[in-house]
Amino acid sequence: MRGHKLLFLLLALIIVASAALGWLIYAGYNDLSAAQSALKESRFSDAAILYESAAQRLFWRTDLWDGAGLAAYRSGDKEDAIRLLE
């Protein structure tokens, strides 16, 4: 009986972790889409913020840091651009 409770607890933990990871990935791609839209509309400051958020959530997409830095540079925020590109 104790083994069933442990298995149930482990299964519940896996489900919660999967849901949290799924939300993180969804939010990251949502930020990426919004950043691309902001870039097309020449809202460079917004694009930089959204690219940075996407890069933090989608940590395996290191190219997003470049997008954030370049958008910050185009907005005129050179200090933030340097921070993001480093």
mmCIF file of N, CA and C in Angstrom:
data_model
loop_
_atom_site.group_PDB
_atom_site.id
_atom_site.type_symbol
_atom_site.label_atom_id
_atom_site.label_comp_id
_atom_site.label_asym_id
_atom_site.label_seq_id
_atom_site.Cartn_x
_atom_site.Cartn_y
_atom_site.Cartn_z
ATOM 1 N N MET A 1 0.821 -1.191 0.000
ATOM 2 C CA MET A 1 0.000 0.000 0.000
ATOM 3 C C MET A 1 0.867 1.257 0.000
ATOM 4 N N ARG A 2 1.947 1.201 0.783
ATOM 5 C CA ARG A 2 2.831 2.367 0.846
ATOM 6 C C ARG A 2 3.479 2.635 -0.513
ATOM 7 N N GLY A 3 3.770 1.594 -1.261
ATOM 8 C CA GLY A 3 4.359 1.729 -2.589
ATOM 9 C C GLY A 3 3.430 2.444 -3.545
ATOM 10 N N HIS A 4 2.108 2.207 -3.407
ATOM 11 C CA HIS A 4 1.130 2.870 -4.268
ATOM 12 C C HIS A 4 1.065 4.362 -3.978
ATOM 13 N N LYS A 5 1.168 4.715 -2.709
ATOM 14 C CA LYS A 5 1.137 6.142 -2.336
ATOM 15 C C LYS A 5 2.367 6.855 -2.888
ATOM 16 N N LEU A 6 3.513 6.209 -2.808
ATOM 17 C CA LEU A 6 4.744 6.803 -3.322
ATOM 18 C C LEU A 6 4.673 6.955 -4.839
ATOM 19 N N LEU A 7 4.145 5.956 -5.516
ATOM 20 C CA LEU A 7 3.989 6.017 -6.963
ATOM 21 C C LEU A 7 3.032 7.134 -7.349
ATOM 22 N N PHE A 8 1.922 7.272 -6.630
ATOM 23 C CA PHE A 8 0.962 8.329 -6.891
ATOM 24 C C PHE A 8 1.592 9.704 -6.674
ATOM 25 N N LEU A 9 2.362 9.853 -5.607
ATOM 26 C CA LEU A 9 3.039 11.119 -5.325
ATOM 27 C C LEU A 9 4.041 11.454 -6.420
ATOM 28 N N LEU A 10 4.784 10.477 -6.873
ATOM 29 C CA LEU A 10 5.749 10.677 -7.942
ATOM 30 C C LEU A 10 5.049 11.071 -9.243
ATOM 31 N N LEU A 11 3.961 10.423 -9.556
ATOM 32 C CA LEU A 11 3.191 10.738 -10.752
ATOM 33 C C LEU A 11 2.622 12.157 -10.676
ATOM 34 N N ALA A 12 2.113 12.542 -9.523
ATOM 35 C CA ALA A 12 1.581 13.899 -9.337
ATOM 36 C C ALA A 12 2.694 14.932 -9.503
ATOM 37 N N LEU A 13 3.867 14.643 -8.977
ATOM 38 C CA LEU A 13 5.008 15.547 -9.106
ATOM 39 C C LEU A 13 5.424 15.705 -10.568
ATOM 40 N N ILE A 14 5.429 14.626 -11.317
ATOM 41 C CA ILE A 14 5.772 14.673 -12.740
ATOM 42 C C ILE A 14 4.750 15.498 -13.510
ATOM 43 N N ILE A 15 3.479 15.353 -13.185
ATOM 44 C CA ILE A 15 2.431 16.110 -13.862
ATOM 45 C C ILE A 15 2.572 17.606 -13.580
ATOM 46 N N VAL A 16 2.822 17.958 -12.345
ATOM 47 C CA VAL A 16 2.976 19.377 -11.979
ATOM 48 C C VAL A 16 4.215 19.967 -12.650
ATOM 49 N N ALA A 17 5.312 19.225 -12.647
ATOM 50 C CA ALA A 17 6.544 19.706 -13.279
ATOM 51 C C ALA A 17 6.355 19.878 -14.785
ATOM 52 N N SER A 18 5.645 18.949 -15.406
ATOM 53 C CA SER A 18 5.380 19.047 -16.844
ATOM 54 C C SER A 18 4.517 20.261 -17.164
ATOM 55 N N ALA A 19 3.528 20.515 -16.331
ATOM 56 C CA ALA A 19 2.665 21.677 -16.540
ATOM 57 C C ALA A 19 3.458 22.974 -16.402
ATOM 58 N N ALA A 20 4.327 23.045 -15.406
ATOM 59 C CA ALA A 20 5.139 24.250 -15.205
ATOM 60 C C ALA A 20 6.092 24.462 -16.375
ATOM 61 N N LEU A 21 6.731 23.395 -16.843
ATOM 62 C CA LEU A 21 7.645 23.503 -17.974
ATOM 63 C C LEU A 21 6.883 23.884 -19.243
ATOM 64 N N GLY A 22 5.715 23.319 -19.423
ATOM 65 C CA GLY A 22 4.891 23.658 -20.578
ATOM 66 C C GLY A 22 4.505 25.119 -20.588
ATOM 67 N N TRP A 23 4.136 25.646 -19.419
ATOM 68 C CA TRP A 23 3.784 27.060 -19.335
ATOM 69 C C TRP A 23 4.986 27.933 -19.645
ATOM 70 N N LEU A 24 6.156 27.556 -19.148
ATOM 71 C CA LEU A 24 7.369 28.324 -19.380
ATOM 72 C C LEU A 24 7.696 28.387 -20.871
ATOM 73 N N ILE A 25 7.598 27.280 -21.547
ATOM 74 C CA ILE A 25 7.867 27.238 -22.985
ATOM 75 C C ILE A 25 6.825 28.051 -23.748
ATOM 76 N N TYR A 26 5.563 27.895 -23.396
ATOM 77 C CA TYR A 26 4.498 28.660 -24.055
ATOM 78 C C TYR A 26 4.724 30.162 -23.879
ATOM 79 N N ALA A 27 5.026 30.599 -22.661
ATOM 80 C CA ALA A 27 5.238 32.020 -22.390
ATOM 81 C C ALA A 27 6.458 32.539 -23.149
ATOM 82 N N GLY A 28 7.495 31.730 -23.252
ATOM 83 C CA GLY A 28 8.692 32.133 -23.987
ATOM 84 C C GLY A 28 8.416 32.355 -25.460
ATOM 85 N N TYR A 29 7.703 31.426 -26.076
ATOM 86 C CA TYR A 29 7.383 31.584 -27.493
ATOM 87 C C TYR A 29 6.370 32.706 -27.721
ATOM 88 N N ASN A 30 5.518 32.952 -26.743
ATOM 89 C CA ASN A 30 4.589 34.074 -26.830
ATOM 90 C C ASN A 30 5.363 35.397 -26.801
ATOM 91 N N ASP A 31 6.357 35.498 -25.906
ATOM 92 C CA ASP A 31 7.212 36.688 -25.857
ATOM 93 C C ASP A 31 7.990 36.860 -27.157
ATOM 94 N N LEU A 32 8.472 35.769 -27.711
ATOM 95 C CA LEU A 32 9.215 35.827 -28.967
ATOM 96 C C LEU A 32 8.338 36.359 -30.087
ATOM 97 N N SER A 33 7.127 35.875 -30.171
ATOM 98 C CA SER A 33 6.198 36.346 -31.202
ATOM 99 C C SER A 33 5.896 37.838 -31.031
ATOM 100 N N ALA A 34 5.674 38.260 -29.788
ATOM 101 C CA ALA A 34 5.404 39.672 -29.518
ATOM 102 C C ALA A 34 6.630 40.530 -29.834
ATOM 103 N N ALA A 35 7.832 40.018 -29.575
ATOM 104 C CA ALA A 35 9.068 40.753 -29.873
ATOM 105 C C ALA A 35 9.221 40.945 -31.375
ATOM 106 N N GLN A 36 8.920 39.909 -32.140
ATOM 107 C CA GLN A 36 9.022 40.013 -33.588
ATOM 108 C C GLN A 36 8.015 41.017 -34.142
ATOM 109 N N SER A 37 6.824 41.034 -33.567
ATOM 110 C CA SER A 37 5.818 42.017 -33.983
ATOM 111 C C SER A 37 6.256 43.435 -33.630
ATOM 112 N N ALA A 38 6.790 43.611 -32.438
ATOM 113 C CA ALA A 38 7.258 44.935 -32.018
ATOM 114 C C ALA A 38 8.394 45.409 -32.917
ATOM 115 N N LEU A 39 9.266 44.499 -33.312
ATOM 116 C CA LEU A 39 10.372 44.851 -34.192
ATOM 117 C C LEU A 39 9.855 45.319 -35.556
ATOM 118 N N LYS A 40 8.864 44.634 -36.086
ATOM 119 C CA LYS A 40 8.273 45.017 -37.370
ATOM 120 C C LYS A 40 7.620 46.394 -37.300
ATOM 121 N N GLU A 41 7.115 46.738 -36.116
ATOM 122 C CA GLU A 41 6.446 48.020 -35.919
ATOM 123 C C GLU A 41 7.421 49.104 -35.455
ATOM 124 N N SER A 42 8.706 48.800 -35.471
ATOM 125 C CA SER A 42 9.769 49.732 -35.059
ATOM 126 C C SER A 42 9.636 50.170 -33.601
ATOM 127 N N ARG A 43 9.090 49.320 -32.752
ATOM 128 C CA ARG A 43 9.037 49.572 -31.311
ATOM 129 C C ARG A 43 10.217 48.819 -30.698
ATOM 130 N N PHE A 44 11.401 49.388 -30.888
ATOM 131 C CA PHE A 44 12.637 48.689 -30.553
ATOM 132 C C PHE A 44 12.815 48.465 -29.054
ATOM 133 N N SER A 45 12.408 49.424 -28.246
ATOM 134 C CA SER A 45 12.535 49.270 -26.796
ATOM 135 C C SER A 45 11.668 48.114 -26.297
ATOM 136 N N ASP A 46 10.439 48.048 -26.785
ATOM 137 C CA ASP A 46 9.555 46.933 -26.418
ATOM 138 C C ASP A 46 10.119 45.608 -26.917
ATOM 139 N N ALA A 47 10.648 45.623 -28.127
ATOM 140 C CA ALA A 47 11.211 44.403 -28.710
ATOM 141 C C ALA A 47 12.381 43.899 -27.869
ATOM 142 N N ALA A 48 13.225 44.811 -27.405
ATOM 143 C CA ALA A 48 14.375 44.410 -26.586
ATOM 144 C C ALA A 48 13.918 43.731 -25.297
ATOM 145 N N ILE A 49 12.916 44.320 -24.653
ATOM 146 C CA ILE A 49 12.396 43.749 -23.404
ATOM 147 C C ILE A 49 11.801 42.371 -23.650
ATOM 148 N N LEU A 50 11.036 42.240 -24.715
ATOM 149 C CA LEU A 50 10.382 40.965 -25.020
ATOM 150 C C LEU A 50 11.389 39.904 -25.449
ATOM 151 N N TYR A 51 12.389 40.293 -26.239
ATOM 152 C CA TYR A 51 13.438 39.335 -26.613
ATOM 153 C C TYR A 51 14.199 38.856 -25.375
ATOM 154 N N GLU A 52 14.479 39.765 -24.461
ATOM 155 C CA GLU A 52 15.185 39.375 -23.241
ATOM 156 C C GLU A 52 14.353 38.390 -22.425
ATOM 157 N N SER A 53 13.075 38.667 -22.310
ATOM 158 C CA SER A 53 12.184 37.766 -21.574
ATOM 159 C C SER A 53 12.137 36.385 -22.241
ATOM 160 N N ALA A 54 12.031 36.382 -23.564
ATOM 161 C CA ALA A 54 12.013 35.112 -24.299
ATOM 162 C C ALA A 54 13.329 34.364 -24.114
ATOM 163 N N ALA A 55 14.450 35.094 -24.135
ATOM 164 C CA ALA A 55 15.763 34.456 -23.979
ATOM 165 C C ALA A 55 15.920 33.833 -22.594
ATOM 166 N N GLN A 56 15.360 34.476 -21.586
ATOM 167 C CA GLN A 56 15.438 33.924 -20.237
ATOM 168 C C GLN A 56 14.594 32.668 -20.106
ATOM 169 N N ARG A 57 13.432 32.667 -20.738
ATOM 170 C CA ARG A 57 12.539 31.511 -20.635
ATOM 171 C C ARG A 57 12.964 30.365 -21.544
ATOM 172 N N LEU A 58 13.436 30.704 -22.728
ATOM 173 C CA LEU A 58 13.886 29.698 -23.694
ATOM 174 C C LEU A 58 15.412 29.681 -23.683
ATOM 175 N N PHE A 59 15.983 29.260 -22.574
ATOM 176 C CA PHE A 59 17.414 29.387 -22.324
ATOM 177 C C PHE A 59 18.278 28.691 -23.366
ATOM 178 N N TRP A 60 17.757 27.722 -24.094
ATOM 179 C CA TRP A 60 18.531 27.028 -25.113
ATOM 180 C C TRP A 60 18.610 27.843 -26.407
ATOM 181 N N ARG A 61 17.798 28.908 -26.513
ATOM 182 C CA ARG A 61 17.819 29.775 -27.701
ATOM 183 C C ARG A 61 18.738 30.962 -27.439
ATOM 184 N N THR A 62 20.041 30.728 -27.500
ATOM 185 C CA THR A 62 21.006 31.790 -27.200
ATOM 186 C C THR A 62 20.975 32.906 -28.235
ATOM 187 N N ASP A 63 20.438 32.639 -29.418
ATOM 188 C CA ASP A 63 20.341 33.663 -30.453
ATOM 189 C C ASP A 63 19.384 34.793 -30.065
ATOM 190 N N LEU A 64 18.503 34.534 -29.125
ATOM 191 C CA LEU A 64 17.546 35.562 -28.712
ATOM 192 C C LEU A 64 18.227 36.708 -27.977
ATOM 193 N N TRP A 65 19.362 36.422 -27.329
ATOM 194 C CA TRP A 65 20.122 37.494 -26.676
ATOM 195 C C TRP A 65 20.634 38.492 -27.710
ATOM 196 N N ASP A 66 21.028 37.992 -28.878
ATOM 197 C CA ASP A 66 21.467 38.881 -29.955
ATOM 198 C C ASP A 66 20.320 39.779 -30.406
ATOM 199 N N GLY A 67 19.137 39.184 -30.566
ATOM 200 C CA GLY A 67 17.968 39.978 -30.954
ATOM 201 C C GLY A 67 17.650 41.050 -29.933
ATOM 202 N N ALA A 68 17.772 40.698 -28.656
ATOM 203 C CA ALA A 68 17.510 41.669 -27.592
ATOM 204 C C ALA A 68 18.529 42.804 -27.627
ATOM 205 N N GLY A 69 19.796 42.452 -27.793
ATOM 206 C CA GLY A 69 20.848 43.464 -27.826
ATOM 207 C C GLY A 69 20.731 44.383 -29.026
ATOM 208 N N LEU A 70 20.446 43.818 -30.188
ATOM 209 C CA LEU A 70 20.321 44.643 -31.385
ATOM 210 C C LEU A 70 19.098 45.552 -31.315
ATOM 211 N N ALA A 71 18.009 45.058 -30.747
ATOM 212 C CA ALA A 71 16.823 45.894 -30.584
ATOM 213 C C ALA A 71 17.092 47.020 -29.597
ATOM 214 N N ALA A 72 17.817 46.727 -28.531
ATOM 215 C CA ALA A 72 18.174 47.770 -27.560
ATOM 216 C C ALA A 72 19.063 48.818 -28.218
ATOM 217 N N TYR A 73 20.006 48.379 -29.040
ATOM 218 C CA TYR A 73 20.883 49.312 -29.743
ATOM 219 C C TYR A 73 20.071 50.212 -30.678
ATOM 220 N N ARG A 74 19.130 49.608 -31.403
ATOM 221 C CA ARG A 74 18.307 50.396 -32.332
ATOM 222 C C ARG A 74 17.389 51.367 -31.601
ATOM 223 N N SER A 75 17.089 51.079 -30.329
ATOM 224 C CA SER A 75 16.260 52.001 -29.550
ATOM 225 C C SER A 75 17.093 53.141 -28.973
ATOM 226 N N GLY A 76 18.419 53.033 -29.079
ATOM 227 C CA GLY A 76 19.299 54.072 -28.573
ATOM 228 C C GLY A 76 19.855 53.798 -27.189
ATOM 229 N N ASP A 77 19.532 52.656 -26.627
ATOM 230 C CA ASP A 77 20.005 52.299 -25.283
ATOM 231 C C ASP A 77 21.278 51.468 -25.410
ATOM 232 N N LYS A 78 22.401 52.162 -25.581
ATOM 233 C CA LYS A 78 23.665 51.472 -25.842
ATOM 234 C C LYS A 78 24.161 50.663 -24.645
ATOM 235 N N GLU A 79 23.942 51.154 -23.427
ATOM 236 C CA GLU A 79 24.385 50.414 -22.235
ATOM 237 C C GLU A 79 23.647 49.090 -22.114
ATOM 238 N N ASP A 80 22.341 49.111 -22.325
ATOM 239 C CA ASP A 80 21.553 47.882 -22.272
ATOM 240 C C ASP A 80 21.945 46.954 -23.417
ATOM 241 N N ALA A 81 22.226 47.520 -24.576
ATOM 242 C CA ALA A 81 22.644 46.706 -25.724
ATOM 243 C C ALA A 81 23.931 45.952 -25.396
ATOM 244 N N ILE A 82 24.887 46.639 -24.783
ATOM 245 C CA ILE A 82 26.144 45.987 -24.419
ATOM 246 C C ILE A 82 25.892 44.865 -23.418
ATOM 247 N N ARG A 83 25.055 45.149 -22.401
ATOM 248 C CA ARG A 83 24.743 44.129 -21.388
ATOM 249 C C ARG A 83 24.109 42.895 -22.030
ATOM 250 N N LEU A 84 23.196 43.111 -22.948
ATOM 251 C CA LEU A 84 22.480 42.001 -23.563
ATOM 252 C C LEU A 84 23.348 41.215 -24.543
ATOM 253 N N LEU A 85 24.256 41.908 -25.217
ATOM 254 C CA LEU A 85 25.110 41.230 -26.190
ATOM 255 C C LEU A 85 26.289 40.498 -25.551
ATOM 256 N N GLU A 86 26.622 40.868 -24.326
ATOM 257 C CA GLU A 86 27.711 40.164 -23.634
ATOM 258 C C GLU A 86 27.208 38.818 -23.193
#
